[in-house]
Coordinates of C-alpha atoms and ligand atoms in Angstrom, one line a residue:
M18 CA 0.0 0.0 0.0
A19 CA 1.5 3.3 -1.0
V20 CA 1.4 5.9 1.8
S21 CA 0.8 9.5 0.7
V22 CA 2.5 12.5 2.4
F23 CA -1.1 13.5 3.2
D24 CA -1.5 10.3 5.2
I25 CA 1.4 11.3 7.4
F26 CA 0.4 15.0 7.7
K27 CA -3.3 15.1 8.4
I28 CA -5.3 18.0 9.8
G29 CA -7.0 16.8 13.0
I30 CA -7.8 17.6 16.6
G31 CA -5.9 17.2 19.8
P32 CA -4.9 15.7 22.0
S33 CA -4.1 12.3 20.4
S34 CA -4.1 10.9 16.9
S35 CA -4.6 7.4 18.0
H36 CA -6.9 8.1 20.9
T37 CA -8.9 11.1 19.5
V38 CA -8.6 11.3 15.7
G39 CA -8.7 7.5 15.1
P40 CA -11.7 6.8 17.4
M41 CA -13.6 9.7 15.8
R42 CA -12.8 8.3 12.3
A43 CA -13.9 4.8 13.3
A44 CA -17.1 6.0 14.9
Q45 CA -17.9 8.1 11.8
R46 CA -17.1 5.2 9.5
F47 CA -19.4 2.9 11.5
V48 CA -22.3 5.3 11.4
S49 CA -22.0 6.3 7.8
D50 CA -21.8 2.6 6.6
L51 CA -24.8 1.8 8.9
G52 CA -26.8 4.6 7.2
R53 CA -25.7 3.5 3.7
Q54 CA -26.4 -0.2 4.3
S55 CA -29.7 -0.2 6.2
G56 CA -30.7 3.4 6.8
F57 CA -31.1 4.7 10.3
G58 CA -34.9 4.3 10.5
E59 CA -34.7 1.0 12.5
V60 CA -31.8 1.9 14.8
T61 CA -32.8 2.2 18.5
R62 CA -29.5 1.8 20.2
V63 CA -25.7 2.2 19.6
R64 CA -22.9 1.1 21.9
A65 CA -19.2 1.9 21.7
E66 CA -16.6 -0.1 23.7
L67 CA -12.9 1.0 23.9
F68 CA -10.3 -1.6 24.9
G69 CA -6.6 -1.7 25.9
S70 CA -4.7 1.6 25.9
L71 CA -7.9 3.3 24.6
G72 CA -9.7 2.0 27.7
S73 CA -6.9 2.9 30.1
T74 CA -6.1 6.4 28.9
G75 CA -9.1 7.3 26.6
H76 CA -10.6 9.5 29.3
G77 CA -7.5 11.8 29.5
H78 CA -7.1 11.7 25.7
G79 CA -10.6 12.9 24.8
S80 CA -11.6 9.6 23.3
E81 CA -15.1 9.7 24.7
A82 CA -15.9 13.1 23.1
A83 CA -14.3 12.0 19.9
V84 CA -16.4 8.8 19.7
L85 CA -19.7 10.6 20.5
L86 CA -19.0 13.3 17.9
G87 CA -17.9 10.7 15.4
L88 CA -21.2 8.9 15.9
E89 CA -22.9 12.2 15.1
G90 CA -21.0 12.2 11.8
E91 CA -18.2 14.7 12.6
D92 CA -14.8 14.5 10.9
P93 CA -11.5 15.3 12.7
T94 CA -10.5 17.6 9.8
T95 CA -13.5 19.9 10.1
A96 CA -14.9 19.3 13.6
D97 CA -15.3 22.5 15.6
T98 CA -12.7 21.9 18.4
D99 CA -14.4 24.4 20.8
R100 CA -17.7 22.6 20.5
M101 CA -16.6 19.0 21.3
R102 CA -16.6 19.1 25.1
P103 CA -19.8 21.1 25.4
R104 CA -21.6 18.7 23.0
E105 CA -20.3 15.7 24.9
A106 CA -21.7 17.2 28.1
E107 CA -25.0 17.8 26.4
I108 CA -25.3 14.2 25.1
R109 CA -24.5 12.9 28.6
S110 CA -27.0 15.2 30.4
T111 CA -29.9 14.8 27.9
G112 CA -29.3 11.1 27.1
R113 CA -29.9 11.9 23.4
L114 CA -27.6 11.3 20.5
R115 CA -28.2 12.3 16.9
L116 CA -26.6 9.8 14.5
D117 CA -24.9 11.3 11.5
A118 CA -26.3 14.7 12.3
A119 CA -23.3 16.4 10.6
H120 CA -24.5 15.1 7.2
T121 CA -28.2 14.5 7.6
D122 CA -29.3 17.4 9.9
P123 CA -30.9 16.9 12.4
G124 CA -29.7 13.3 12.2
H125 CA -31.4 10.2 13.6
E126 CA -32.0 10.8 17.3
I127 CA -31.8 7.9 19.7
S128 CA -31.6 7.4 23.5
F129 CA -28.0 7.2 24.7
D130 CA -27.1 6.2 28.2
A131 CA -23.3 7.1 28.4
D132 CA -22.8 4.8 31.4
E133 CA -24.1 1.8 29.4
D134 CA -23.3 2.7 25.9
L135 CA -19.9 4.2 26.0
V136 CA -17.7 1.7 27.9
L137 CA -13.9 2.0 28.6
H138 CA -12.5 -1.4 29.4
R139 CA -9.5 -0.6 31.4
T140 CA -8.0 -4.0 31.7
R141 CA -9.3 -5.9 28.6
S142 CA -7.6 -5.8 25.2
L143 CA -8.5 -7.0 21.7
P144 CA -6.1 -9.4 19.9
F145 CA -4.5 -7.4 17.1
H146 CA -3.6 -4.0 18.6
P147 CA -3.8 -2.2 22.0
N148 CA -6.2 0.4 20.6
G149 CA -9.3 -1.7 19.9
M150 CA -12.9 -0.6 19.5
I151 CA -16.2 -2.4 19.1
F152 CA -19.3 -0.6 17.8
T153 CA -22.8 -2.3 17.9
A154 CA -26.1 -1.0 16.6
W155 CA -29.5 -2.6 17.4
A156 CA -33.1 -2.4 16.2
G157 CA -34.8 -3.4 19.5
D158 CA -33.2 -6.8 20.4
K159 CA -31.9 -7.4 16.9
V160 CA -28.2 -6.6 16.2
L161 CA -28.0 -4.6 13.0
S162 CA -24.3 -4.2 12.8
K163 CA -21.3 -5.1 15.0
R164 CA -17.8 -4.1 13.9
T165 CA -14.3 -4.0 15.4
F166 CA -11.8 -1.4 14.6
Y167 CA -8.2 -0.6 15.6
S168 CA -6.6 2.8 15.8
I169 CA -3.1 2.0 14.8
G170 CA -1.4 5.4 15.3
G171 CA -1.3 8.7 13.4
G172 CA -5.1 8.6 13.0
F173 CA -4.9 5.5 10.8
V174 CA -7.8 3.0 11.4
V175 CA -8.1 -0.6 10.2
E176 CA -11.0 -3.0 10.6
H177 CA -10.9 -6.5 12.0
G178 CA -11.6 -8.8 9.1
E179 CA -13.7 -12.0 9.1
D180 CA -10.6 -14.1 9.1
G181 CA -9.6 -12.7 12.5
H182 CA -6.9 -10.4 11.0
P183 CA -7.1 -6.7 10.4
A184 CA -8.6 -6.1 7.0
V185 CA -6.3 -3.8 5.2
V186 CA -7.7 -2.7 1.8
P187 CA -4.9 -3.1 -0.7
D188 CA -4.2 0.1 -2.7
S189 CA -4.1 -1.0 -6.3
T190 CA -2.7 2.2 -7.5
A191 CA 0.9 1.7 -8.7
V192 CA 3.3 4.5 -7.8
S193 CA 6.3 5.4 -9.9
Y194 CA 8.8 4.6 -7.1
P195 CA 7.4 2.1 -4.6
F196 CA 9.3 1.8 -1.3
R197 CA 8.7 0.4 2.1
T198 CA 12.3 0.7 3.5
G199 CA 15.1 3.2 3.6
G200 CA 17.2 0.9 1.4
Q201 CA 14.5 0.9 -1.4
L202 CA 14.1 4.7 -1.2
L203 CA 17.9 5.2 -1.5
E204 CA 18.0 2.8 -4.4
H205 CA 15.4 4.8 -6.3
C206 CA 17.2 8.0 -5.6
V207 CA 20.6 6.7 -6.7
D208 CA 19.4 4.7 -9.8
N209 CA 17.3 7.7 -11.1
R210 CA 19.5 10.5 -9.8
M211 CA 16.6 12.0 -8.0
S212 CA 16.3 13.6 -4.6
I213 CA 13.9 12.2 -1.9
P214 CA 11.3 15.0 -2.4
E215 CA 11.4 14.4 -6.2
I216 CA 10.7 10.7 -5.6
M217 CA 7.9 11.5 -3.2
M218 CA 6.4 14.1 -5.5
A219 CA 6.4 11.6 -8.4
N220 CA 4.6 9.1 -6.2
E221 CA 2.0 11.7 -5.2
I222 CA 1.4 12.5 -8.9
S223 CA 1.0 8.7 -9.6
L224 CA -1.5 8.3 -6.7
R225 CA -3.7 11.1 -8.2
T226 CA -3.4 10.2 -11.8
G227 CA -4.0 6.5 -11.4
G228 CA -0.5 5.2 -12.1
P229 CA 3.1 6.1 -12.9
S230 CA 3.9 8.3 -15.8
G231 CA 4.9 6.2 -18.8
E232 CA 3.6 3.0 -17.2
Q233 CA 3.0 0.2 -19.7
S234 CA -0.5 -1.0 -20.1
P235 CA -1.1 -4.7 -20.7
D236 CA -1.2 -4.1 -24.5
G237 CA 2.2 -2.5 -24.3
A238 CA 1.2 1.0 -24.9
L239 CA 2.6 3.7 -22.7
A240 CA -0.1 5.1 -20.4
D241 CA -0.8 8.8 -20.6
P242 CA -1.1 10.3 -17.2
A243 CA -3.2 13.2 -18.5
S244 CA -5.8 10.6 -19.6
Q245 CA -5.7 9.0 -16.2
G246 CA -7.0 11.9 -14.1
G247 CA -5.0 15.0 -14.8
D248 CA -2.1 16.8 -16.3
P249 CA 1.0 16.0 -14.2
A250 CA 2.1 19.6 -14.0
A251 CA -1.3 20.7 -12.8
V252 CA -1.4 17.8 -10.3
E253 CA 2.1 18.8 -9.0
A254 CA 0.8 22.3 -8.5
R255 CA -2.1 21.0 -6.5
V256 CA 0.1 18.8 -4.3
R257 CA 2.3 21.9 -3.7
A258 CA -0.7 24.0 -2.8
E259 CA -2.0 21.4 -0.4
L260 CA 1.4 21.0 1.3
L261 CA 1.5 24.8 1.7
H262 CA -1.9 24.6 3.2
I263 CA -0.7 22.0 5.7
W264 CA 2.1 24.4 6.6
E265 CA -0.5 27.2 7.0
V266 CA -2.3 25.1 9.5
M267 CA 0.9 24.3 11.3
R268 CA 1.7 28.0 11.5
G269 CA -1.8 28.8 12.7
C270 CA -1.3 26.2 15.5
V271 CA 2.0 27.8 16.6
E272 CA 0.4 31.3 16.5
R273 CA -2.5 30.2 18.7
G274 CA -0.2 28.4 21.1
C275 CA 2.0 31.5 21.4
S276 CA -1.0 33.7 22.1
R277 CA -2.7 31.8 24.9
S278 CA -1.9 31.6 28.5
G279 CA -3.4 29.9 31.5
T280 CA -3.7 26.2 32.6
L281 CA -4.2 23.2 30.4
P282 CA -7.4 21.1 30.9
G283 CA -7.3 17.7 32.7
G284 CA -6.5 18.5 36.3
L285 CA -2.7 18.3 36.3
H286 CA -2.6 22.2 36.4
V287 CA 0.1 22.3 33.8
R288 CA 0.6 26.0 32.8
R289 CA 1.1 27.1 29.2
R290 CA 4.6 28.4 28.7
A291 CA 5.0 29.2 25.0
K292 CA 3.6 32.7 25.1
R293 CA 5.7 33.9 27.9
M294 CA 8.9 32.2 26.5
R295 CA 8.3 33.8 23.1
Q296 CA 7.9 37.2 24.7
D297 CA 11.1 36.8 26.8
L298 CA 13.0 35.7 23.7
M299 CA 11.8 38.6 21.6
D300 CA 12.7 41.0 24.4
R301 CA 16.1 39.5 24.6
E302 CA 16.6 39.8 20.9
R303 CA 15.5 43.4 20.9
R304 CA 17.9 44.2 23.8
S305 CA 20.8 42.5 22.1
A306 CA 20.3 44.8 19.1
G307 CA 21.6 42.5 16.4
A308 CA 24.4 40.9 18.5
P309 CA 24.4 37.1 18.1
E310 CA 22.1 35.3 20.5
P311 CA 24.0 32.2 21.7
F312 CA 20.9 30.1 22.2
G313 CA 18.6 31.8 19.7
S314 CA 17.7 29.0 17.3
M315 CA 17.5 26.5 20.1
D316 CA 15.2 28.7 22.1
W317 CA 12.9 29.4 19.1
L318 CA 12.7 25.6 18.4
T319 CA 11.6 25.1 22.0
V320 CA 9.0 27.9 21.8
W321 CA 7.5 26.6 18.5
A322 CA 7.3 23.0 19.7
L323 CA 5.8 23.9 23.1
A324 CA 3.2 26.1 21.3
V325 CA 2.0 23.2 19.2
N326 CA 1.9 20.7 22.0
E327 CA 0.1 23.0 24.3
E328 CA -2.5 23.6 21.7
N329 CA -2.7 19.8 21.2
A330 CA -3.2 19.2 24.9
A331 CA -6.0 21.8 24.9
G332 CA -7.8 19.9 22.2
G333 CA -7.0 22.4 19.4
R334 CA -6.5 22.1 15.7
V335 CA -3.3 20.2 15.0
V336 CA -1.6 18.5 12.1
T337 CA -0.5 14.9 12.8
A338 CA 3.3 14.7 12.3
P339 CA 3.1 11.7 12.3
T340 CA 0.9 11.7 15.4
N341 CA -0.6 14.3 17.7
G342 CA 1.5 13.6 20.7
A343 CA 4.6 14.2 18.6
A344 CA 3.1 17.0 16.5
G345 CA 5.4 19.8 17.6
I346 CA 8.7 18.5 16.3
V347 CA 8.1 18.9 12.5
P348 CA 6.4 22.3 12.7
A349 CA 9.2 23.6 14.9
A350 CA 11.8 22.4 12.4
V351 CA 10.0 24.0 9.5
H352 CA 9.8 27.3 11.3
L353 CA 13.5 27.0 11.9
V354 CA 14.0 26.5 8.1
V355 CA 12.0 29.5 7.2
R356 CA 13.6 31.7 9.8
Y357 CA 17.2 30.7 9.6
L358 CA 17.9 28.6 6.5
V359 CA 16.1 30.1 3.6
P360 CA 18.4 32.7 1.9
G361 CA 16.8 36.1 2.8
G362 CA 14.5 34.3 5.2
Q363 CA 12.3 36.0 7.7
S364 CA 14.1 37.9 10.5
D365 CA 10.7 38.1 12.2
P366 CA 8.8 34.8 12.5
E367 CA 5.6 36.7 13.0
E368 CA 5.7 38.3 9.5
D369 CA 3.8 36.8 6.6
L370 CA 5.8 34.2 4.9
A371 CA 5.7 34.4 1.1
G372 CA 8.1 33.8 -1.7
T373 CA 9.2 31.0 -3.8
A374 CA 12.4 30.1 -2.0
E375 CA 10.5 29.7 1.3
D376 CA 7.7 27.7 -0.4
D377 CA 10.2 25.5 -2.1
A378 CA 12.0 24.8 1.1
V379 CA 8.8 24.0 3.0
V380 CA 7.5 21.7 0.2
D381 CA 10.9 19.9 0.0
F382 CA 11.0 19.6 3.8
L383 CA 7.4 18.1 4.1
L384 CA 7.9 15.7 1.1
T385 CA 11.2 14.4 2.7
A386 CA 9.8 14.1 6.2
G387 CA 6.7 12.5 4.7
A388 CA 8.8 9.9 2.9
I389 CA 10.5 8.9 6.1
G390 CA 7.2 8.8 7.9
A391 CA 5.8 6.6 5.2
I392 CA 8.7 4.1 5.8
F393 CA 7.9 3.9 9.5
Q394 CA 4.2 3.6 8.8
Q395 CA 4.7 0.7 6.4
S396 CA 7.5 -1.2 7.9
A397 CA 7.2 -0.4 11.6
S398 CA 4.8 1.4 13.9
I399 CA 4.0 5.0 14.8
S400 CA 1.9 4.0 17.8
G401 CA 2.9 4.7 21.3
A402 CA 0.5 2.0 22.4
E403 CA 2.4 -0.5 20.3
V404 CA 6.1 0.4 20.7
G405 CA 6.2 3.2 23.2
C406 CA 7.2 6.9 22.6
Q407 CA 10.1 5.9 20.5
G408 CA 7.5 5.2 17.8
E409 CA 6.0 8.7 18.1
V410 CA 8.6 11.2 19.2
G411 CA 11.4 9.0 17.8
T412 CA 9.7 8.9 14.4
A413 CA 8.9 12.6 14.4
C414 CA 12.5 13.4 15.3
S415 CA 13.7 11.1 12.5
M416 CA 11.3 12.8 10.0
A417 CA 12.3 16.3 11.1
A418 CA 16.0 15.4 11.0
A419 CA 15.7 14.2 7.4
G420 CA 13.7 17.3 6.4
L421 CA 16.3 19.6 7.9
A422 CA 19.2 17.7 6.2
Q423 CA 17.4 17.9 2.9
V424 CA 16.9 21.7 3.1
M425 CA 20.5 22.1 4.4
G426 CA 21.7 20.6 1.1
G427 CA 22.5 17.1 2.3
T428 CA 22.9 14.2 -0.2
V429 CA 20.3 11.4 -0.2
H430 CA 22.7 9.3 1.9
Q431 CA 23.1 12.2 4.4
V432 CA 19.4 12.7 4.6
C433 CA 18.8 9.0 5.4
N434 CA 21.7 9.2 7.9
A435 CA 20.0 12.1 9.6
A436 CA 16.8 10.1 9.8
E437 CA 18.7 7.2 11.3
I438 CA 20.4 9.4 13.9
G439 CA 17.1 11.1 14.8
L440 CA 15.6 7.7 15.8
E441 CA 18.8 6.1 17.2
H442 CA 18.9 8.5 20.2
N443 CA 15.2 7.9 21.0
L444 CA 15.4 4.1 21.1
G445 CA 13.8 2.7 24.2
L446 CA 11.7 5.8 24.9
T447 CA 8.7 4.7 26.9
C448 CA 5.2 6.2 26.8
D449 CA 4.1 7.0 30.3
P450 CA 1.8 10.1 30.2
V451 CA 1.0 11.3 33.7
G452 CA -2.7 11.1 34.4
G453 CA -3.2 9.6 30.9
L454 CA -2.9 13.2 29.5
V455 CA -0.8 14.2 26.6
Q456 CA 1.0 16.8 28.7
I457 CA 3.8 15.4 30.9
P458 CA 6.2 14.3 29.5
C459 CA 4.8 14.9 26.0
I460 CA 5.0 18.7 25.7
E461 CA 8.6 19.1 26.8
R462 CA 9.6 15.9 25.0
N463 CA 8.7 17.6 21.7
A464 CA 10.9 20.5 22.4
V465 CA 13.8 18.2 23.2
G466 CA 12.9 16.1 20.1
A467 CA 13.1 19.2 17.9
I468 CA 16.6 20.0 19.2
K469 CA 17.7 16.4 18.7
A470 CA 16.5 16.6 15.1
L471 CA 18.6 19.6 14.5
T472 CA 21.7 17.9 16.0
A473 CA 21.0 14.8 14.0
A474 CA 20.8 16.8 10.7
R475 CA 24.0 18.7 11.5
L476 CA 25.8 15.5 12.4
A477 CA 24.7 13.8 9.2
C478 CA 25.5 16.7 7.0
A479 CA 29.0 17.1 8.6
G480 CA 29.6 13.4 7.8
D481 CA 31.0 11.7 4.8
E482 CA 27.8 9.7 3.9
Q483 CA 29.2 6.6 5.7
Q484 CA 27.0 5.5 8.6
I485 CA 27.6 2.2 10.4
V486 CA 24.0 1.9 11.4
S487 CA 21.4 2.1 8.6
L488 CA 18.0 3.6 8.8
D489 CA 16.4 0.2 8.3
Q490 CA 18.5 -1.4 11.0
V491 CA 17.6 1.3 13.5
I492 CA 13.9 0.9 12.6
R493 CA 14.1 -2.9 13.1
T494 CA 15.8 -2.2 16.4
M495 CA 12.9 0.1 17.5
M496 CA 10.4 -2.6 16.7
A497 CA 12.3 -5.3 18.6
T498 CA 12.7 -3.0 21.6
G499 CA 9.0 -2.1 21.4
R500 CA 8.1 -5.8 21.5
D501 CA 10.3 -6.4 24.6
M502 CA 8.8 -3.3 26.3
K503 CA 6.3 -4.1 29.1
T504 CA 2.8 -3.1 28.4
K505 CA 2.8 -0.7 31.3
Y506 CA 5.2 1.5 29.3
K507 CA 3.0 1.7 26.2
E508 CA 0.4 4.4 26.7
T509 CA -1.4 2.8 29.6
A510 CA -0.5 5.4 32.2
R511 CA 0.4 2.4 34.5
G512 CA 4.2 2.7 34.4
G513 CA 7.1 5.2 34.5
L514 CA 6.4 8.8 35.3
A515 CA 2.7 8.1 35.3
V516 CA 3.0 6.2 38.5
N517 CA 5.8 8.2 40.1
I518 CA 4.1 11.6 40.0
V519 CA 1.3 12.2 42.5
E520 CA -1.7 13.7 40.7
C521 CA -2.9 16.9 42.2
Ligands
SF4_2 S1 4.7 9.9 26.0 FE1 5.1 10.1 23.8 S2 3.9 8.4 22.9 FE2 3.1 8.7 24.9 S3 1.4 10.1 24.7 FE3 3.2 11.4 25.1 S4 4.1 11.9 23.1 FE4 2.6 10.2 22.8

C-alpha cells in the first residue's frame, strides 16, 4: 500500500491521533456505513466499547468526546474543536444522541445512556492492537451491525476482518517509485539521480493520476497520465498548494499556542509556557540589538514545539506529524528552516511568509519528512501503544532530521543518515503520560525532540555519507525494543512517570 504524504500530515484535533482522531474516524465510518447499508430508520441503540490503551487512557485523551461526535458524523479535519466538550456534556446530560447529524441534519435521534453505551474497558484488550474498539447497533433486540476497529497510530484506522486479522484494503494504484524501506528509497534516488522530495512528488502524482507516468498498459502502450486523471504539472501544482496549506495550519497552530496563557485542561494544572517564553525571547533579541544570541535557534525551536503541543493538549486544531503527541517537532523544524535557513528568510517569524524560496524549502521539507514517515508507517509502527514513545517522538525526530538535512543541502545518503540518527537516540523511549494526559512528559519531549532533530541533521551533513547503522537497521531495532517493552510503558499510564508523580 503506497502511503501518501497526506496520510502522514493530516489536519486533525488534539490531544491524540490514536486516541482522539482514530476513534472519531472509526465511529464516523461505522455510522456512515450503517446509514448506507440499512438506513437509520430502525436503529434504536448504539454502543461503543474501547479496549486496551484506549480503555486505560481514553478519558484523558478525549476519546469519549471523539467517539460521540464521530457517531454524530463529525470528521476530525473539520470538527469545531471548541464545540466538542460542550456537545459531549449535552449528550451525557440529555441522554440523546443524533446519529450522523453532521451530514443529515438533524440526524437520527436515539436514547443514549453514556454509562451503558460508552464503555472504557481498562484491563481488557483485543487481539490485534492495543487500541481496539467495538461498535454495535441494534433495532430493538436485533443486532443490525457489530464491527471491530483498531486505531493503529497517526489517525490510521483498520477494521478486524472476518478471518480474524485486520482487513487492510490493498491500494491497487501503482506508484512510480514504490518503497517500504530506507534501502529501497535510497536505491530509487541513486538509480534515477533524484532527490527524496522528487521521488515523493512523483509518487504523489501517480497516486492522483492513477499510475506512474509512462507505465506500460497490458497491451504494451505507454499510459498517458493526462488521460488518467490530470495533467502531471497541474497535479504537481495541486500537491504543492495542499502541502503549503498543511504548513499554514501548522503555523496557525503555533500562533494560537503562542497567544494563549493559563492552565491546560485535565486536572494536572500544567501551565502554558510558549507565550511567555516567546515574549522573553523577543525582548532578549531586541535588547541584544543584532548581536548574536547564543541560544537563539534552540530557544525558538523550543517555543514553537511547546506552542503546538500546548494547543494539542488543549484539544485544538493540530496537524499529525506523524501523530498528535509528537506533532510539535516537525512544525518547529519547518519554522527554523523558514527563519534561519532560507536565503533572505524572515528575520521576524511573525511576518507573513511568502516567496518561492520559502515555499520550495517548505515543500521539500514536508515531502522528505513524509517519505521517512511513510517508511515507519509501512515497515514499523508510529503508535505509542504498540512500541512506546520511540515510535511517536522517535519517528517525528527522524522525519524532522531528514527534512532539515534535505533543506541544508544534504545528499540522499546524508538525509537518510539524519533520519537514522534522529531515531537512534530515542530508542527505548517509553510512553508514560501522567494522568493519561498528553502533557507530561509529551510537551517538553517535543521541544527536546526538535533540538535532537537539528543535531541529527547537523551530524549527518557534517559526515562523509558513511554511517555504520542504517535507517532500516535502527527501525528494526525500534520494533524489537517495542516488542520487549512491558505493556505498562506503552500508553497505559500504568508505568514510568505516570505512577511516580502524584496527581494533584
Ligand atoms: S509519552 Fe510520547 S507516545 Fe506517549 S502520549 Fe506522550 S508523546 Fe505520545
